[in-house]
Each structure stands twice: as structure tokens, then as C-alpha cells.
Amino acid sequence: MATATEFAYLHSTFLTILEKELGGFPPVPEAVEEILNRQGDAAAQPIPDEMSSWLDLLDLGISPQRLRTYGQRHRVPEKTIRLLLRFYVGRNPPFPADRDKVDWLATYLFRMRESEGNRPPGWAKSELQEILKGIAFPTLSAESQTVLSELPPLLQDINDMRDLSQITDSRLLERVRSLKRNVGEEYSHPVVLAAIVNYNLVLGKKFDELLKQALEQAHNLLSSQQISKSFDEQELIWSDYHSNVDALQQLSDWSRTRPPEKEEPVPVQESVVDRQLERLGIDSTREASKLKNRIKELANHLRANPAITSVRVCGTPLPLEVWESHSFQTLFQQREQNLRADFARTVTLALAIVLRIYEELYAYQNAKSLGEQWRKQSDSLFYLLCEGLRLKETLLRLSFVARKSGDPEMAQHFTLTAEKLETNLAKVSELF
């Protein structure tokens, strides 16, 4: 419960954020005026519960994006952030936008703190516990603990990224938004919030670095006039990712056009139905690039964590056989054109297609349920269906070759991979 002093401070903060949109300050009810005028001991007393409704009403005019924009243009004092965090976390029942506001405020606070110097491990968690002291939190559920265990591999994926297109193609941000939703009402628990802040800080640094790199590449390729016709650079830098998806995708596509650096080849075969897909308006080059990036991410992840037996995609675990994991770990060592190399290339491609199906089906179903545009997801799924069907035939053919070559174990693994692929392709074919 807020004191009169805290109420007055929050009231002033909300009006300051809203002043430009309101064109001035609205009339204040007498009961609110009385609280604002309290002095001395009276100002330290808690306000009646029903008076919090006035703050709730003002807050309804402050969207997460408006709060973010205000914070980017005006340095928000730490005292304000602490009070806002307590206000949003302590509100019961919470408003739908509270989650995004808490997420941004906590990250904003610790980004400022981080700039002050190095901090010991766990500093965000301990400081959040201190800020939210007095607010009751239940014991963290097993489901939320499982979700938190999925963040470290994603952080490794982020650190391995070298191009903005790897972020847009991998759907990394959508995957993490899914994880954040999976913690439900426990999002404001200090342990959960500290983990989310850590992820946001790591991603924010990497995103800013790759965005700057992509903008420089765009300026080397195109005129300023061409760029300004596509998006506002300042808006792209300041706004959140989800409000600029199309502009970021355009920028990612431009960054792909630069001369490729020498690197290890990644085994994504050209689809035999590219021309048909092109006639349908599906960009097979972009879709193939997404598969390529997914294979590289998985290979890096499994080389760094060889003992893991599954990967989680949009909250769903995908079990990995030992030989599947080994195929990713040794993928770039397979230089020869032989059956063993074909095994690594086709198995990793098949698993990448399965993971992309998981991601796109989740995004497709989510978009449809929210009434949003789902054409992009539909196009991606159709591409994956075509590529998957082609690859399934290749796997079965290689299974026959392996059996004839006297390697029944490899033949069985080819067949099992084809069956796993077919099971997931069936989910996609139902949509078409």
C-alpha cells in the first residue's frame, strides 16, 4: 500500500509522461487533491485502497511503448523506477500491460547500473529482492524453473551471432517471448525477473552491435534517400523490435547482399521447387538462409554442450538421439563426398526443418488466435513442407544405399530420421 508521499510522486510521474498527449494536466478530484496536499506525518501514512484507482486510471493512458519512449528521451531517476516497479508488481489484479512495463523498467534500471562498473554474480537478483521487499511471492513453480533453464543456451546462441539476419531469421526474440509467457504470473518474481533482465542485457548489447553494423552496410550499398524511404533510422534504433519487424527484416535482407566472408560451408541444398515457390511469391532464398542459420546455431550449441539430450523449441522439448547430436558436432569435419558425409548433412538438415516447423507452427497458431497477419508463417511452412518432402525421399534412398553397403545401423538411422521428418510434415500438410 502506497503512502501519500509515494502516491504524490507517482501521480506527478504519470502526469509528466502524459502531459504532451493531454496538452496539459487534467482536473484532479478533491479526494486526490487532499492526498497530494498532505504534509508531515500525514504524508507518511498509507492512502485508502480505493484511491489507488486514480493512479490506475492515469496509468491506462501509458502504454509500454509510451513508457519506453519517455525513458529513452528523458533519463528516469532511480527513485522513480523503484516506485514504478513496486506499483506494477504489487498491483492486484495486474493489468495486461504490467508485464511488459516491469520487463522494460527492470532492464532500464540495470542497464544504467551496469554502466557504473562491474557487478558481482547475482547482483540483479539481490537488488530486485531489496526493491520488492514486502511484496509476497510464492515459491517458484517447477514449470518456471524449467523455463529459466532454457535461457542459458539461448544466451550462447546470441553470443555466437555475427549478423542481424541471424536474429531475424532464427525467430530468437519470438522464442523468448514465448518463454516469458510460459512463466505466467510469476514473471515478477525476483528470481525470474533477474534472469529476464540478464537475457535482455545480453541481447540488447548484441542487437545494438548488429543493428549498427547492418546500418553501416546499408549505407555502403544504398543511398540515404533509398534508406529513408524504407524506414526512419532513429525510430529503428529507439523503438522495440516488435514494432519494427518489417523494417528490420528489410535491413537484414540488405545486409545479406554484401560479399560473403570465407567460412565453412553449411549444407543446405538448393530446393528443386524454387521456381514454383517463386511463382507463389515465396522467397526460397530467405527461407533457405533461415535453415542455414538454424543448422549453424544448433551445431555451435551442441558442440558447446555435447551431453544434452534435447533442445527446447517454443517451450516444447525435442529429444535428440546420440547419433543426431553427433551429426551436428562433426558436421563441418565432413569434407569428403561419401556416405558418412551425406549422413551428417541430411540428418542435420532434417532436424533443422523439424525445429523450424515447431517455430513456424507456433507463430502461425499464435498469429491466427490474435487475429494478426499469418501469411509469412504460412509461406514459411509451405516452403518447409516442400523441402521436407524432397529430403524425406533423399533419406530413404540413402538408407537403401547404406544397407546395400553393409551398414545396417546407418540405414536404420536414415530411416528413423525420415520417419521423424514425416511425422512433423504431416502437421504442416493439414494446413494446406
Coordinates of N, CA and C in Angstrom, one line a residue, residues 243-362:
S243 N 7.8 -3.6 -32.9 CA 7.1 -2.6 -33.6 C 7.8 -2.2 -34.9
N244 N 8.9 -2.9 -35.2 CA 9.6 -2.6 -36.4 C 10.1 -3.8 -37.1
V245 N 9.3 -4.9 -37.0 CA 9.6 -6.2 -37.6 C 9.9 -6.0 -39.1
D246 N 9.0 -5.4 -39.9 CA 9.2 -5.3 -41.3 C 10.5 -4.5 -41.7
A247 N 10.7 -3.4 -41.0 CA 11.9 -2.6 -41.3 C 13.2 -3.3 -41.0
L248 N 13.2 -4.1 -39.9 CA 14.4 -4.8 -39.5 C 14.6 -6.0 -40.5
Q249 N 13.5 -6.6 -41.0 CA 13.6 -7.6 -42.0 C 14.2 -7.1 -43.3
Q250 N 13.8 -5.9 -43.7 CA 14.3 -5.2 -44.9 C 15.8 -5.0 -44.7
L251 N 16.2 -4.5 -43.5 CA 17.6 -4.2 -43.3 C 18.4 -5.5 -43.3
S252 N 17.8 -6.5 -42.7 CA 18.5 -7.8 -42.7 C 18.8 -8.3 -44.1
D253 N 17.7 -8.2 -45.0 CA 17.9 -8.6 -46.4 C 19.0 -7.8 -47.1
W254 N 19.1 -6.5 -46.8 CA 20.1 -5.7 -47.4 C 21.5 -6.2 -47.0
S255 N 21.6 -6.5 -45.7 CA 22.9 -7.0 -45.2 C 23.4 -8.3 -45.8
R256 N 22.4 -9.1 -46.3 CA 22.8 -10.3 -46.9 C 23.5 -10.1 -48.3
T257 N 23.3 -8.9 -48.9 CA 23.8 -8.7 -50.2 C 25.2 -8.3 -50.3
R258 N 25.9 -8.1 -49.1 CA 27.3 -7.8 -49.1 C 28.1 -9.0 -49.5
P259 N 29.3 -8.9 -50.0 CA 30.2 -10.0 -50.4 C 30.3 -11.0 -49.3
P260 N 30.1 -12.2 -49.5 CA 30.2 -13.2 -48.4 C 31.6 -13.4 -47.9
E261 N 31.7 -13.5 -46.6 CA 33.0 -13.8 -46.0 C 33.4 -15.3 -46.2
K262 N 34.7 -15.6 -46.2 CA 35.0 -17.0 -46.3 C 34.7 -17.7 -45.0
E263 N 34.0 -18.8 -45.1 CA 33.6 -19.6 -43.9 C 33.4 -21.0 -44.3
E264 N 33.2 -21.8 -43.3 CA 32.9 -23.2 -43.6 C 31.6 -23.4 -44.3
P265 N 31.5 -24.3 -45.3 CA 30.3 -24.4 -46.0 C 29.2 -25.0 -45.1
V266 N 28.0 -24.5 -45.2 CA 26.9 -25.1 -44.5 C 26.0 -25.8 -45.4
P267 N 25.6 -27.1 -45.1 CA 25.0 -28.0 -46.0 C 23.5 -27.8 -46.2
V268 N 23.1 -26.8 -46.9 CA 21.6 -26.6 -47.2 C 21.5 -26.7 -48.7
Q269 N 20.9 -27.8 -49.2 CA 20.8 -28.0 -50.6 C 19.8 -27.1 -51.3
E270 N 20.0 -26.7 -52.5 CA 19.0 -25.9 -53.2 C 17.8 -26.7 -53.5
S271 N 16.6 -26.1 -53.3 CA 15.4 -26.8 -53.5 C 15.1 -27.0 -55.0
V272 N 14.5 -28.1 -55.3 CA 14.1 -28.4 -56.7 C 12.9 -27.7 -57.1
V273 N 12.2 -27.1 -56.1 CA 10.9 -26.5 -56.4 C 11.0 -24.9 -56.3
D274 N 12.2 -24.4 -56.4 CA 12.4 -23.0 -56.2 C 11.5 -22.1 -57.1
R275 N 11.5 -22.5 -58.4 CA 10.7 -21.8 -59.3 C 9.2 -21.8 -59.0
Q276 N 8.7 -22.9 -58.6 CA 7.3 -23.0 -58.2 C 7.0 -22.1 -57.0
L277 N 7.9 -22.1 -56.1 CA 7.8 -21.3 -54.9 C 7.8 -19.8 -55.2
E278 N 8.7 -19.5 -56.2 CA 8.8 -18.1 -56.6 C 7.5 -17.6 -57.2
R279 N 6.9 -18.5 -58.0 CA 5.6 -18.1 -58.6 C 4.5 -17.9 -57.6
L280 N 4.7 -18.6 -56.4 CA 3.7 -18.4 -55.4 C 4.0 -17.2 -54.5
G281 N 5.1 -16.5 -54.8 CA 5.5 -15.4 -54.0 C 6.3 -15.7 -52.8
I282 N 6.9 -16.9 -52.7 CA 7.6 -17.4 -51.6 C 9.1 -17.2 -51.9
D283 N 9.8 -16.5 -51.0 CA 11.3 -16.2 -51.2 C 12.1 -17.4 -50.7
S284 N 12.4 -18.4 -51.5 CA 13.1 -19.6 -51.1 C 14.5 -19.3 -50.7
T285 N 15.1 -18.2 -51.2 CA 16.5 -17.9 -50.8 C 16.5 -17.5 -49.3
R286 N 15.5 -16.7 -48.9 CA 15.4 -16.2 -47.5 C 15.1 -17.4 -46.6
E287 N 14.2 -18.3 -47.0 CA 13.8 -19.5 -46.2 C 15.0 -20.4 -46.1
A288 N 15.8 -20.6 -47.2 CA 17.0 -21.4 -47.1 C 18.0 -20.8 -46.1
S289 N 18.1 -19.5 -46.1 CA 19.0 -18.8 -45.2 C 18.6 -19.1 -43.7
K290 N 17.3 -19.1 -43.5 CA 16.8 -19.4 -42.1 C 17.2 -20.8 -41.7
L291 N 17.1 -21.7 -42.6 CA 17.5 -23.1 -42.3 C 19.1 -23.2 -42.1
K292 N 19.8 -22.5 -42.9 CA 21.3 -22.4 -42.8 C 21.6 -21.9 -41.4
N293 N 21.0 -20.8 -41.0 CA 21.3 -20.2 -39.7 C 21.0 -21.2 -38.5
R294 N 19.8 -21.9 -38.7 CA 19.4 -22.8 -37.6 C 20.4 -23.9 -37.5
I295 N 20.9 -24.4 -38.6 CA 21.9 -25.5 -38.6 C 23.1 -25.0 -37.8
K296 N 23.6 -23.9 -38.2 CA 24.8 -23.3 -37.6 C 24.6 -23.1 -36.1
E297 N 23.5 -22.6 -35.7 CA 23.2 -22.4 -34.3 C 23.2 -23.7 -33.5
L298 N 22.5 -24.7 -34.1 CA 22.4 -26.0 -33.4 C 23.8 -26.6 -33.3
A299 N 24.6 -26.5 -34.4 CA 25.9 -27.1 -34.4 C 26.8 -26.5 -33.3
N300 N 26.7 -25.2 -33.2 CA 27.5 -24.5 -32.2 C 27.1 -24.8 -30.8
H301 N 25.7 -24.9 -30.6 CA 25.2 -25.2 -29.3 C 25.5 -26.6 -28.9
L302 N 25.4 -27.6 -29.8 CA 25.7 -29.0 -29.4 C 27.2 -29.2 -29.3
R303 N 28.0 -28.5 -30.0 CA 29.5 -28.7 -29.8 C 29.8 -28.1 -28.4
A304 N 29.2 -27.0 -28.0 CA 29.5 -26.4 -26.7 C 28.8 -27.2 -25.5
N305 N 27.8 -28.0 -25.8 CA 27.0 -28.8 -24.8 C 26.8 -30.2 -25.3
P306 N 27.9 -31.0 -25.5 CA 27.7 -32.3 -26.1 C 26.9 -33.3 -25.3
A307 N 26.6 -33.0 -24.0 CA 25.9 -34.0 -23.2 C 24.4 -33.9 -23.3
I308 N 23.9 -32.8 -23.8 CA 22.4 -32.5 -23.8 C 21.7 -33.5 -24.6
T309 N 20.5 -33.9 -24.2 CA 19.7 -34.9 -24.9 C 18.5 -34.4 -25.6
S310 N 18.3 -33.1 -25.5 CA 17.1 -32.5 -26.1 C 17.3 -31.0 -26.3
V311 N 16.6 -30.4 -27.2 CA 16.5 -28.9 -27.3 C 15.1 -28.5 -27.2
R312 N 14.9 -27.4 -26.6 CA 13.5 -26.9 -26.4 C 13.2 -25.8 -27.5
V313 N 12.0 -26.0 -28.1 CA 11.6 -25.0 -29.1 C 10.2 -24.5 -28.8
C314 N 10.1 -23.2 -28.5 CA 8.8 -22.6 -28.2 C 8.2 -23.4 -27.0
G315 N 9.0 -23.7 -26.0 CA 8.5 -24.4 -24.8 C 8.3 -25.9 -24.9
T316 N 8.6 -26.4 -26.1 CA 8.4 -27.9 -26.3 C 9.8 -28.6 -26.5
P317 N 10.0 -29.6 -25.7 CA 11.3 -30.3 -25.8 C 11.3 -31.2 -27.1
L318 N 12.4 -31.2 -27.8 CA 12.6 -32.1 -28.9 C 13.8 -33.0 -28.6
P319 N 13.5 -34.3 -28.3 CA 14.5 -35.2 -28.0 C 15.5 -35.4 -29.1
L320 N 16.8 -35.6 -28.7 CA 17.9 -35.9 -29.6 C 18.5 -37.2 -29.4
E321 N 18.6 -38.0 -30.4 CA 19.4 -39.3 -30.3 C 20.9 -38.9 -30.3
V322 N 21.7 -39.8 -29.7 CA 23.1 -39.6 -29.6 C 23.7 -39.4 -31.0
W323 N 23.3 -40.2 -32.0 CA 23.8 -40.0 -33.4 C 23.4 -38.8 -34.1
E324 N 22.2 -38.2 -33.6 CA 21.7 -36.9 -34.2 C 22.6 -35.8 -33.7
S325 N 22.8 -35.8 -32.4 CA 23.7 -34.8 -31.8 C 25.1 -34.9 -32.3
H326 N 25.6 -36.1 -32.5 CA 27.0 -36.3 -33.1 C 27.1 -35.8 -34.5
S327 N 26.0 -35.9 -35.3 CA 26.0 -35.4 -36.6 C 26.2 -33.9 -36.6
F328 N 25.6 -33.1 -35.7 CA 25.8 -31.7 -35.6 C 27.2 -31.4 -35.2
Q329 N 27.7 -32.1 -34.2 CA 29.0 -31.8 -33.6 C 30.2 -32.1 -34.6
T330 N 30.0 -33.0 -35.6 CA 31.0 -33.3 -36.6 C 30.7 -32.8 -37.9
L331 N 29.6 -32.0 -38.1 CA 29.1 -31.6 -39.4 C 30.2 -31.0 -40.2
F332 N 30.9 -30.0 -39.7 CA 31.9 -29.3 -40.5 C 33.2 -30.0 -40.7
Q333 N 33.3 -31.2 -40.1 CA 34.5 -32.0 -40.3 C 34.3 -32.9 -41.5
Q334 N 33.1 -33.0 -42.0 CA 32.8 -34.0 -43.1 C 33.0 -33.3 -44.4
R335 N 34.3 -33.3 -44.8 CA 34.7 -32.6 -46.1 C 34.5 -33.5 -47.3
E336 N 34.6 -34.8 -47.1 CA 34.6 -35.8 -48.2 C 33.1 -35.9 -48.8
Q337 N 33.1 -36.3 -50.0 CA 31.8 -36.6 -50.6 C 31.6 -38.1 -50.5
N338 N 31.1 -38.6 -49.4 CA 30.9 -40.0 -49.2 C 29.6 -40.2 -48.3
L339 N 29.3 -41.5 -48.0 CA 28.0 -41.7 -47.4 C 28.0 -41.2 -45.9
R340 N 29.2 -41.2 -45.3 CA 29.2 -40.7 -43.9 C 29.0 -39.2 -43.9
A341 N 29.5 -38.5 -44.9 CA 29.3 -37.0 -45.0 C 27.8 -36.7 -45.4
D342 N 27.3 -37.6 -46.3 CA 25.9 -37.4 -46.6 C 25.0 -37.6 -45.4
F343 N 25.4 -38.5 -44.5 CA 24.6 -38.8 -43.3 C 24.5 -37.5 -42.5
A344 N 25.7 -36.9 -42.2 CA 25.7 -35.8 -41.3 C 24.9 -34.6 -42.0
R345 N 25.1 -34.4 -43.3 CA 24.4 -33.3 -43.9 C 22.9 -33.5 -43.9
T346 N 22.4 -34.7 -44.3 CA 21.0 -34.8 -44.4 C 20.3 -34.9 -43.0
V347 N 20.9 -35.5 -42.0 CA 20.3 -35.6 -40.7 C 20.2 -34.3 -40.1
T348 N 21.3 -33.4 -40.2 CA 21.2 -32.1 -39.6 C 20.2 -31.2 -40.3
L349 N 20.1 -31.4 -41.6 CA 19.1 -30.6 -42.4 C 17.7 -31.0 -42.0
A350 N 17.5 -32.3 -41.8 CA 16.2 -32.8 -41.4 C 15.8 -32.3 -40.0
L351 N 16.7 -32.3 -39.1 CA 16.4 -31.8 -37.7 C 16.1 -30.3 -37.7
A352 N 16.9 -29.6 -38.6 CA 16.7 -28.1 -38.7 C 15.3 -27.8 -39.2
I353 N 14.8 -28.6 -40.2 CA 13.5 -28.5 -40.8 C 12.4 -28.7 -39.7
V354 N 12.7 -29.8 -38.9 CA 11.7 -30.1 -37.8 C 11.6 -28.9 -36.8
L355 N 12.8 -28.4 -36.4 CA 12.8 -27.3 -35.5 C 12.1 -26.0 -36.1
R356 N 12.4 -25.8 -37.3 CA 11.7 -24.6 -38.0 C 10.2 -24.8 -38.1
I357 N 9.8 -26.1 -38.3 CA 8.3 -26.4 -38.3 C 7.7 -26.1 -36.9
Y358 N 8.4 -26.5 -35.8 CA 7.9 -26.2 -34.5 C 7.8 -24.7 -34.3
E359 N 8.8 -23.9 -34.7 CA 8.8 -22.4 -34.6 C 7.7 -21.8 -35.4
E360 N 7.6 -22.2 -36.7 CA 6.6 -21.5 -37.5 C 5.1 -21.9 -37.2
L361 N 4.9 -23.2 -36.8 CA 3.6 -23.6 -36.4 C 3.1 -22.8 -35.2
Y362 N 4.1 -22.7 -34.2 CA 3.7 -21.9 -33.0 C 3.4 -20.5 -33.4

